[in-house]
Tab-separated table of C-alpha atoms in Angstrom:
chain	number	residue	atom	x	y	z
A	268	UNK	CA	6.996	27.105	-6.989
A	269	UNK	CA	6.270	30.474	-5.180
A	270	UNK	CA	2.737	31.427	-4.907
A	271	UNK	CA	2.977	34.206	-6.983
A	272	UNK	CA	4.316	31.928	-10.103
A	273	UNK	CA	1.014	29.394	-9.029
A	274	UNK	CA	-1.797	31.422	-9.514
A	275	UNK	CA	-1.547	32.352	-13.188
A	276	UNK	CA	-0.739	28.580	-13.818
A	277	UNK	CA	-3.811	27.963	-11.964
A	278	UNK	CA	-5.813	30.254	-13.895
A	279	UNK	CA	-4.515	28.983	-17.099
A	280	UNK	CA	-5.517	25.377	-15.997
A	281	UNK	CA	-8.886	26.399	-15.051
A	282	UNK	CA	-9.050	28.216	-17.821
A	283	UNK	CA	-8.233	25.463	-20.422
A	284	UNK	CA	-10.277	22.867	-17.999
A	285	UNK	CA	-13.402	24.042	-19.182
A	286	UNK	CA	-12.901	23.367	-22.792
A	287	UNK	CA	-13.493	19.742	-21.889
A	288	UNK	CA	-16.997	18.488	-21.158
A	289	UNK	CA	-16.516	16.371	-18.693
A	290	UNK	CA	-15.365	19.135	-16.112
A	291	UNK	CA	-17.868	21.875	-16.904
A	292	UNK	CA	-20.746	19.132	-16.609
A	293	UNK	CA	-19.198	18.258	-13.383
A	294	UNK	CA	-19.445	21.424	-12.065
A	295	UNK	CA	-22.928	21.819	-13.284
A	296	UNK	CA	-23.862	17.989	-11.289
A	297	UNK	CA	-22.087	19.253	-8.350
A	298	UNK	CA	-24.230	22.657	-7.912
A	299	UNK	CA	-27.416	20.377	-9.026
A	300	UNK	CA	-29.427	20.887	-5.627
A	301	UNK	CA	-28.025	24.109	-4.922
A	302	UNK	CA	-29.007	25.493	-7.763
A	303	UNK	CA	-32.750	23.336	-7.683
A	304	UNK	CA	-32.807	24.501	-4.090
A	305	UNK	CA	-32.758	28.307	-4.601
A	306	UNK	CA	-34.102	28.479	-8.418
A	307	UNK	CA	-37.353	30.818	-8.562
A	308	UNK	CA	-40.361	28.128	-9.988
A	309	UNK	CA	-38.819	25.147	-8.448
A	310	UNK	CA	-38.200	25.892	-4.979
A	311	UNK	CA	-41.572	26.882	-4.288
A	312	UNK	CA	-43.107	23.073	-4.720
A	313	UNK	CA	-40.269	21.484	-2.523
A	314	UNK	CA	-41.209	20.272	0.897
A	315	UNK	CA	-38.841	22.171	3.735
A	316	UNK	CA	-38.466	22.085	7.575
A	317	UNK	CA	-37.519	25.113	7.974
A	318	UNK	CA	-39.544	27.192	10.415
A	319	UNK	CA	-40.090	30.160	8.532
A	320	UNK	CA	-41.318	27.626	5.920
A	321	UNK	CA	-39.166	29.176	3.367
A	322	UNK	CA	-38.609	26.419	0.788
A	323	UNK	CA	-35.994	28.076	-1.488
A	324	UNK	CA	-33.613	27.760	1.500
A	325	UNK	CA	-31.367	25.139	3.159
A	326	UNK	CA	-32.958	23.841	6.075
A	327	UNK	CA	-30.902	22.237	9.324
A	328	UNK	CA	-30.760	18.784	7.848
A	329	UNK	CA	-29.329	20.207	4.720
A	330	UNK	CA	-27.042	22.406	6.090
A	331	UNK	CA	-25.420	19.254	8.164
A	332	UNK	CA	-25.460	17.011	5.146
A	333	UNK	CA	-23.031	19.914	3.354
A	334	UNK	CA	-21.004	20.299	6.078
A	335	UNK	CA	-20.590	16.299	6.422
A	336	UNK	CA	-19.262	16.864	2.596
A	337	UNK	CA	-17.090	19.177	3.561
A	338	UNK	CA	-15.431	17.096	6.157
A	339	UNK	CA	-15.484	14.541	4.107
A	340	UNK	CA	-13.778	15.952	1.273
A	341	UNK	CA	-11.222	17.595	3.435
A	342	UNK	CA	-9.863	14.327	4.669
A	343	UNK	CA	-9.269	12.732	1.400
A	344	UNK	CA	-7.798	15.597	0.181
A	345	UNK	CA	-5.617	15.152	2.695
A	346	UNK	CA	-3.786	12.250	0.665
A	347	UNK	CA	-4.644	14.108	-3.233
A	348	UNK	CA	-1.074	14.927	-4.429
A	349	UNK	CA	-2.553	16.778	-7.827
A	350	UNK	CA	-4.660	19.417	-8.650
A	351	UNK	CA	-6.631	16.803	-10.716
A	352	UNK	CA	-7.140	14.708	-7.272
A	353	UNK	CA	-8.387	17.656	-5.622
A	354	UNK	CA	-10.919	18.864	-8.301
A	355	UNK	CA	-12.235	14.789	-8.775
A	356	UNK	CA	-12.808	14.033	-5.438
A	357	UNK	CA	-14.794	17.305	-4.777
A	358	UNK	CA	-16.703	16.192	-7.977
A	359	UNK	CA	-17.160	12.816	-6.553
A	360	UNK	CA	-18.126	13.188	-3.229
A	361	UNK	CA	-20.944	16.156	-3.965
A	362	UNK	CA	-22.337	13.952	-6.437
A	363	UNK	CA	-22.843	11.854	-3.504
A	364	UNK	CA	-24.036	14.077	-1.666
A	365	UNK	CA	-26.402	15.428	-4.512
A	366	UNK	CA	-28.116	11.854	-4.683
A	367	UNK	CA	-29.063	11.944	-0.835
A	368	UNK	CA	-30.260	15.607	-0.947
A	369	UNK	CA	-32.539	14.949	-3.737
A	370	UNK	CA	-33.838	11.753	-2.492
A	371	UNK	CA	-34.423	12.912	0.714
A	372	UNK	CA	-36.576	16.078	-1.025
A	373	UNK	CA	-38.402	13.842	-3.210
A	374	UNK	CA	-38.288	10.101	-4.842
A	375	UNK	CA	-38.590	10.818	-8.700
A	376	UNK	CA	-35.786	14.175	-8.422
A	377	UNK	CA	-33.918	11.254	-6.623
A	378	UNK	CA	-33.943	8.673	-9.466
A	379	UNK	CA	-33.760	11.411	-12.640
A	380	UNK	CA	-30.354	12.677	-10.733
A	381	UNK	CA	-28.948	9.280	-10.199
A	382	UNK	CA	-29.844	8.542	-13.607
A	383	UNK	CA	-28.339	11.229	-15.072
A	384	UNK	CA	-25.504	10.244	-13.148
A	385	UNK	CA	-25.307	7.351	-14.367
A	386	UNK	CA	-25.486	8.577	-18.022
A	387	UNK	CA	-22.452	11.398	-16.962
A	388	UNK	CA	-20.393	8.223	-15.499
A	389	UNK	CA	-20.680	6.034	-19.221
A	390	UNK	CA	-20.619	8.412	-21.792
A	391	UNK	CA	-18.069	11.106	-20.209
A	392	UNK	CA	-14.900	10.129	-19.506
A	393	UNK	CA	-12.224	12.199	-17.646
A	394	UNK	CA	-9.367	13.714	-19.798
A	395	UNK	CA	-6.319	11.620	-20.996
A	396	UNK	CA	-2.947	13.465	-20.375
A	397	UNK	CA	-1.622	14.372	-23.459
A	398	UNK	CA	1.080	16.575	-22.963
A	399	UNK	CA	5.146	16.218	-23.423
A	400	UNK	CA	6.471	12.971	-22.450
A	401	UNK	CA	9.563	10.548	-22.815
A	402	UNK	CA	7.909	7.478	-22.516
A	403	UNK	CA	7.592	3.809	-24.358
A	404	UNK	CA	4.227	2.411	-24.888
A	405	UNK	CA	4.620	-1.465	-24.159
A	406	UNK	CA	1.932	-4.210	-25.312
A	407	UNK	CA	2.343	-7.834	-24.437
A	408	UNK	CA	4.353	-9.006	-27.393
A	409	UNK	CA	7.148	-6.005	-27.032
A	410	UNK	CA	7.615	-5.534	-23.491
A	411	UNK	CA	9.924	-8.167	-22.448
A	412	UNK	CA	11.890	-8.220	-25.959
A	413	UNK	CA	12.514	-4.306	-25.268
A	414	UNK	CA	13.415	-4.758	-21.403
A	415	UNK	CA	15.705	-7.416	-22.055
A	416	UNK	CA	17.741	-5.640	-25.271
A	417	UNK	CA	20.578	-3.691	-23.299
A	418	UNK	CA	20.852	-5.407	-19.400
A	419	UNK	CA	22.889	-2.077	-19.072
A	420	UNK	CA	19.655	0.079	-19.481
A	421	UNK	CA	17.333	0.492	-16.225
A	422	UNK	CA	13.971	0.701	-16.936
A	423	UNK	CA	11.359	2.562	-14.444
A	424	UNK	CA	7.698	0.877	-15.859
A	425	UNK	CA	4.180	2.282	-14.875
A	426	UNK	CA	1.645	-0.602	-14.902
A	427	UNK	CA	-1.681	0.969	-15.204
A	428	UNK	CA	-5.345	1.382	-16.510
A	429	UNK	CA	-7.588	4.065	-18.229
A	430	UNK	CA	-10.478	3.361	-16.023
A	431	UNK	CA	-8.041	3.863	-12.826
A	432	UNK	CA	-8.336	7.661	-11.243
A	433	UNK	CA	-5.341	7.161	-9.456
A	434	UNK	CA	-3.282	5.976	-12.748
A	435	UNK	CA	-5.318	9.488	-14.668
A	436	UNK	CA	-3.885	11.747	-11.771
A	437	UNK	CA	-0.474	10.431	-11.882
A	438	UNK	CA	-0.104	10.770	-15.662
A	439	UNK	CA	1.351	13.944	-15.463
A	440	UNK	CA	3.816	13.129	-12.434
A	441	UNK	CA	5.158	10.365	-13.901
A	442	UNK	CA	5.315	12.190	-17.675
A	443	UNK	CA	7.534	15.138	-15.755
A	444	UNK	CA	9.689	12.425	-14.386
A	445	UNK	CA	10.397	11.131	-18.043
A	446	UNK	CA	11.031	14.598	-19.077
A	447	UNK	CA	13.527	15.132	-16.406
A	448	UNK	CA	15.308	11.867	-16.179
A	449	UNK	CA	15.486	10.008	-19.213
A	450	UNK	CA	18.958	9.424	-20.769
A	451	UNK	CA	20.568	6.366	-22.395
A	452	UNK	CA	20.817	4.107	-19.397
A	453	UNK	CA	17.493	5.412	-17.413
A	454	UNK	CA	14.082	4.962	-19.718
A	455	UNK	CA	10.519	5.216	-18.716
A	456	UNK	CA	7.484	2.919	-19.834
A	457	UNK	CA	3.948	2.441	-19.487
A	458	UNK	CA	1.870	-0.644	-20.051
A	459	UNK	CA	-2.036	-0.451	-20.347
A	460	UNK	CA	-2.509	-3.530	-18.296
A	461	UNK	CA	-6.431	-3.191	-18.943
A	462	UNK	CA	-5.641	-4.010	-22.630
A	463	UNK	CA	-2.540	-6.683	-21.617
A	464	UNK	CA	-3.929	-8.459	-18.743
A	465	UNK	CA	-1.524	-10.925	-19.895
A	466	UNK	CA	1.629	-8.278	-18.917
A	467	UNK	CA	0.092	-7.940	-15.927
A	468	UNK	CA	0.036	-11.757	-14.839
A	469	UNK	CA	3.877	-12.183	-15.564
A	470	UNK	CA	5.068	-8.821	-13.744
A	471	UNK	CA	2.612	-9.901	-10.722
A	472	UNK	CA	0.253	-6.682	-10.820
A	473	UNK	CA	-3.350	-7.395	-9.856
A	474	UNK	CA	-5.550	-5.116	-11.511
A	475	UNK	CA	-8.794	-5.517	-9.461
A	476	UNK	CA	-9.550	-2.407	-7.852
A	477	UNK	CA	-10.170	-3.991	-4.318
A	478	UNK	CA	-5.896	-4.842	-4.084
A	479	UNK	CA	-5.546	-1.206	-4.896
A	480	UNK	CA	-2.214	-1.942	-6.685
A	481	UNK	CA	-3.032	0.549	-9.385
A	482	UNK	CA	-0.302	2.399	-10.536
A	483	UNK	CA	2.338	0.113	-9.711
A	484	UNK	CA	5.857	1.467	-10.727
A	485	UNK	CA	8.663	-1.137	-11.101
A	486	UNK	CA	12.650	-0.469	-11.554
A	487	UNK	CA	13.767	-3.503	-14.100
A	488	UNK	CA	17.174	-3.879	-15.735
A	489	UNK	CA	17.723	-6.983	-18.031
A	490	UNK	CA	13.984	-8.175	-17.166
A	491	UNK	CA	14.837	-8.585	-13.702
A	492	UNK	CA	12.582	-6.457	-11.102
A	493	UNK	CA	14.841	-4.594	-8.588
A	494	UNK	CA	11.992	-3.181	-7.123
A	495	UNK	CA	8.525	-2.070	-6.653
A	496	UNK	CA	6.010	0.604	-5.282
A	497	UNK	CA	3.669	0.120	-3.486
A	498	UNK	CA	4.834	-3.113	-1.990
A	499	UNK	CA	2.114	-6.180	-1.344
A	500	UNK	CA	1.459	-7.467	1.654
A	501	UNK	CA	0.350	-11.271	1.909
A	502	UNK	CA	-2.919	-11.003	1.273
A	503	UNK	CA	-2.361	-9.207	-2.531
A	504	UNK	CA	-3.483	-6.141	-0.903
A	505	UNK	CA	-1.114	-3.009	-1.500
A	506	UNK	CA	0.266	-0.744	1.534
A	507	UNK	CA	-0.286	2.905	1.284
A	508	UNK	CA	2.300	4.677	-0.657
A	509	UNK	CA	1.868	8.461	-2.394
A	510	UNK	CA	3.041	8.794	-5.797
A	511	UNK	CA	4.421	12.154	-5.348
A	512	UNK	CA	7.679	13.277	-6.997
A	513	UNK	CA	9.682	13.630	-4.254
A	514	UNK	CA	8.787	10.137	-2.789
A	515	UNK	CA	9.685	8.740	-6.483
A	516	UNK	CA	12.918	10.780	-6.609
A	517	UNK	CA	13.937	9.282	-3.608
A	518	UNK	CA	12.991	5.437	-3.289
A	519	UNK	CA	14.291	4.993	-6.909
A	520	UNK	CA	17.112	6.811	-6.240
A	521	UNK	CA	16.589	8.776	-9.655
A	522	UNK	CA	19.464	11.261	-9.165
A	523	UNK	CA	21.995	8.870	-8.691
A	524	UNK	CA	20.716	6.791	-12.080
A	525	UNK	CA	20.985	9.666	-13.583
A	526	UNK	CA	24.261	10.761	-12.798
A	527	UNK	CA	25.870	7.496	-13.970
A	528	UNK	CA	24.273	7.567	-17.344
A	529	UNK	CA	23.726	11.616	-17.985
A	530	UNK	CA	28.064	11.350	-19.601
A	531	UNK	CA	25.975	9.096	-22.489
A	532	UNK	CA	23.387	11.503	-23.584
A	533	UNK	CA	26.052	14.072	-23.470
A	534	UNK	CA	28.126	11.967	-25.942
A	535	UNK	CA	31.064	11.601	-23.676
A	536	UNK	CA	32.784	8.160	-23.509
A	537	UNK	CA	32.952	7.215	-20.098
A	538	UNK	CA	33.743	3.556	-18.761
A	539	UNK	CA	30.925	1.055	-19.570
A	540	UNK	CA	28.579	0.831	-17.072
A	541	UNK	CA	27.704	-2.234	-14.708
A	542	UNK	CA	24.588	-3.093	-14.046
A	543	UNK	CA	22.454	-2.259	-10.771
A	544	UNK	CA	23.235	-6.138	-9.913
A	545	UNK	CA	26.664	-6.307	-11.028
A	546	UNK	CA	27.078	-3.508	-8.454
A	547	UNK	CA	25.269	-4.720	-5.289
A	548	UNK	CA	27.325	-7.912	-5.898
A	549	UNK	CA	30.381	-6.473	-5.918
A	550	UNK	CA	29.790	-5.086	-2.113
A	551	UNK	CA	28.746	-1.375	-2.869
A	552	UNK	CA	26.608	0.702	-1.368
A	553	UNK	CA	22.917	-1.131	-2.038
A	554	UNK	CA	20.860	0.523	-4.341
A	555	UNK	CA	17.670	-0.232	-2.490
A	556	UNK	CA	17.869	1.084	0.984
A	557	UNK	CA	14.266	2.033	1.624
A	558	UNK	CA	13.025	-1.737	0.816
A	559	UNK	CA	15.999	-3.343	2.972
A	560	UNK	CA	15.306	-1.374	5.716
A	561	UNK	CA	11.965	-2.593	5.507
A	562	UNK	CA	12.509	-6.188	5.184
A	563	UNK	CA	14.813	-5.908	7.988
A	564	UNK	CA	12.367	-4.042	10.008
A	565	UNK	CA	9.537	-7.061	9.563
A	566	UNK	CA	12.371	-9.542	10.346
A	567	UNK	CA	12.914	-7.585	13.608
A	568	UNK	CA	8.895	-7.533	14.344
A	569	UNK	CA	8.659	-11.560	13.935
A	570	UNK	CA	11.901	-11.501	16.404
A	571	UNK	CA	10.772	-10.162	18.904
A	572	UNK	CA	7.483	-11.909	19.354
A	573	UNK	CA	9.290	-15.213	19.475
A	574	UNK	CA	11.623	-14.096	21.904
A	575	UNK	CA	8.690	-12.803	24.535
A	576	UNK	CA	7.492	-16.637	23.961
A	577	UNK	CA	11.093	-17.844	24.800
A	578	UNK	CA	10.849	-15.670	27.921
């Protein structure tokens, strides 16, 4: 998109963001000490080390505390691929950096902003996406009836959770995708494994946040997984992967899905379709390169450390 087409979609977002509470109270936690800091009435009783004993001013300490932020935030935004994941993780981390600023001024401002906090955290959630989407809504009783129904149909299947940031931020990713690829023989789903914990035992999804597997996208066709992202390494742990769009374009190979089954929603009559299976047994191209390459990569790892020990 060229920067001259962003900037009134940015406004427009921004614009529309603060009809929701939860990001103009944000705002208003993340310029807490700032605001406590310079406010005529307050400023005046808060202890300072500055040298001109100015106490509605930043002193050193301060000042390196905010810059720390900065840093901070600047890394992880390194990784955000949304708007959303930019705008959280600012909220996040000066929150953060709120609590230490006001604890290190004085005890009771410390505890009445992490309270508050607290408070913000329980009864303010962050918007749900709710805007145009082509996507199935599984529970535990109609997932694996619907998967299985046509083997001919490939199904691409978000497993996430409402509490999950990263599953909020990729909501309207992986809602664009549905919009742009779904056709007869390519459909999109979501299943709420927070609600179907269940779900997520049979499809192998761990939803504790400490194996990070949270979203977990999976290409099924006639209940069989063909693949996953982000892969798990042996400990249950998941290995770094961004959700963009390009990155989901490309490992799932969405183009060429969708140019085998786009002659159906068109109403054409082409030849029946094989399956993804049917294909890869019949010697064609496979329809996984990114993960083969990968398994053959590890394969190549554990050969060569047996071969230094045959040496």
């Amino acid at each position: 998109m060229h920067l001259s087409l962003k900037w009134p979609y940015l406004v427009t977002l921004i614009y529309k963001w603060f009809y929701r509470p939860y990001y103009w109270l944000s705002l208003l936690m993340t310029l807490a000490f700032p605001i406590v800091r310079s406010c005529p009435g307050l400023c005046e009783h808060l202890p300072s080390q500055r040298e001109d004993a100015n106490s509605c001013a930043f002193d050193w300490r301060e000042m390196e505390i905010l810059m720390f932020l900065g840093a901070i935030v600047m890394m992880k935004n390194r990784r955000a691929v949304t708007l959303e994941q930019h705008v959280g993780n600012i909220f996040l981390f000066s929150k953060v950096a709120n609590v230490v600023l006001f604890f290190r001024v004085d005890l009771r401002l410390g505890l009445l902003y992490l309270t508050l906090c607290v408070v913000f955290l329980i009864t303010c959630k962050p918007p749900i996406y709710m805007g145009p989407e082509y996507i199935t809504y599984f529970s535990d009783s109609t997932i694996d009836e619907e998967l299985q129904r046509d083997g001919r149909v490939a199904w691409i299947v978000e497993f996430y959770a409402n509490w999950s940031p990263e599953c909020q931020s990729f909501a309207p990713i992986f809602a664009d995708l549905s919009i742009k690829y779904s056709c007869l023989g390519l459909k999109f789903g979501k299943v709420d494994i927070g609600q179907h914990g269940a779900v997520a035992e049979r499809y192998k999804v761990n939803p504790s946040p400490l194996c990070k597997q949270l979203p977990s996208l999976l290409l099924l066709q006639g209940g069989r997984e063909l693949m996953r992202r982000p892969l798990v390494d042996k400990k249950g742990r998941a290995i770094g992967w961004n959700f963009t769009e390009e990155n989901i374009i490309r490992e799932f190979n969405l183009n060429e899905i969708f140019q085998k089954y786009k002659k159906f929603s068109k109403g054409e009559e082409p030849e029946e379709p094989k399956t993804l299976l049917q294909e890869a047994s019949e010697g064609k191209e496979p329809f996984v390169p990114h993960e083969e390459e990968e398994e053959e990569d590890e394969e190549e790892e554990e050969e060569e450390p047996e071969s230094k020990k045959d040496k």
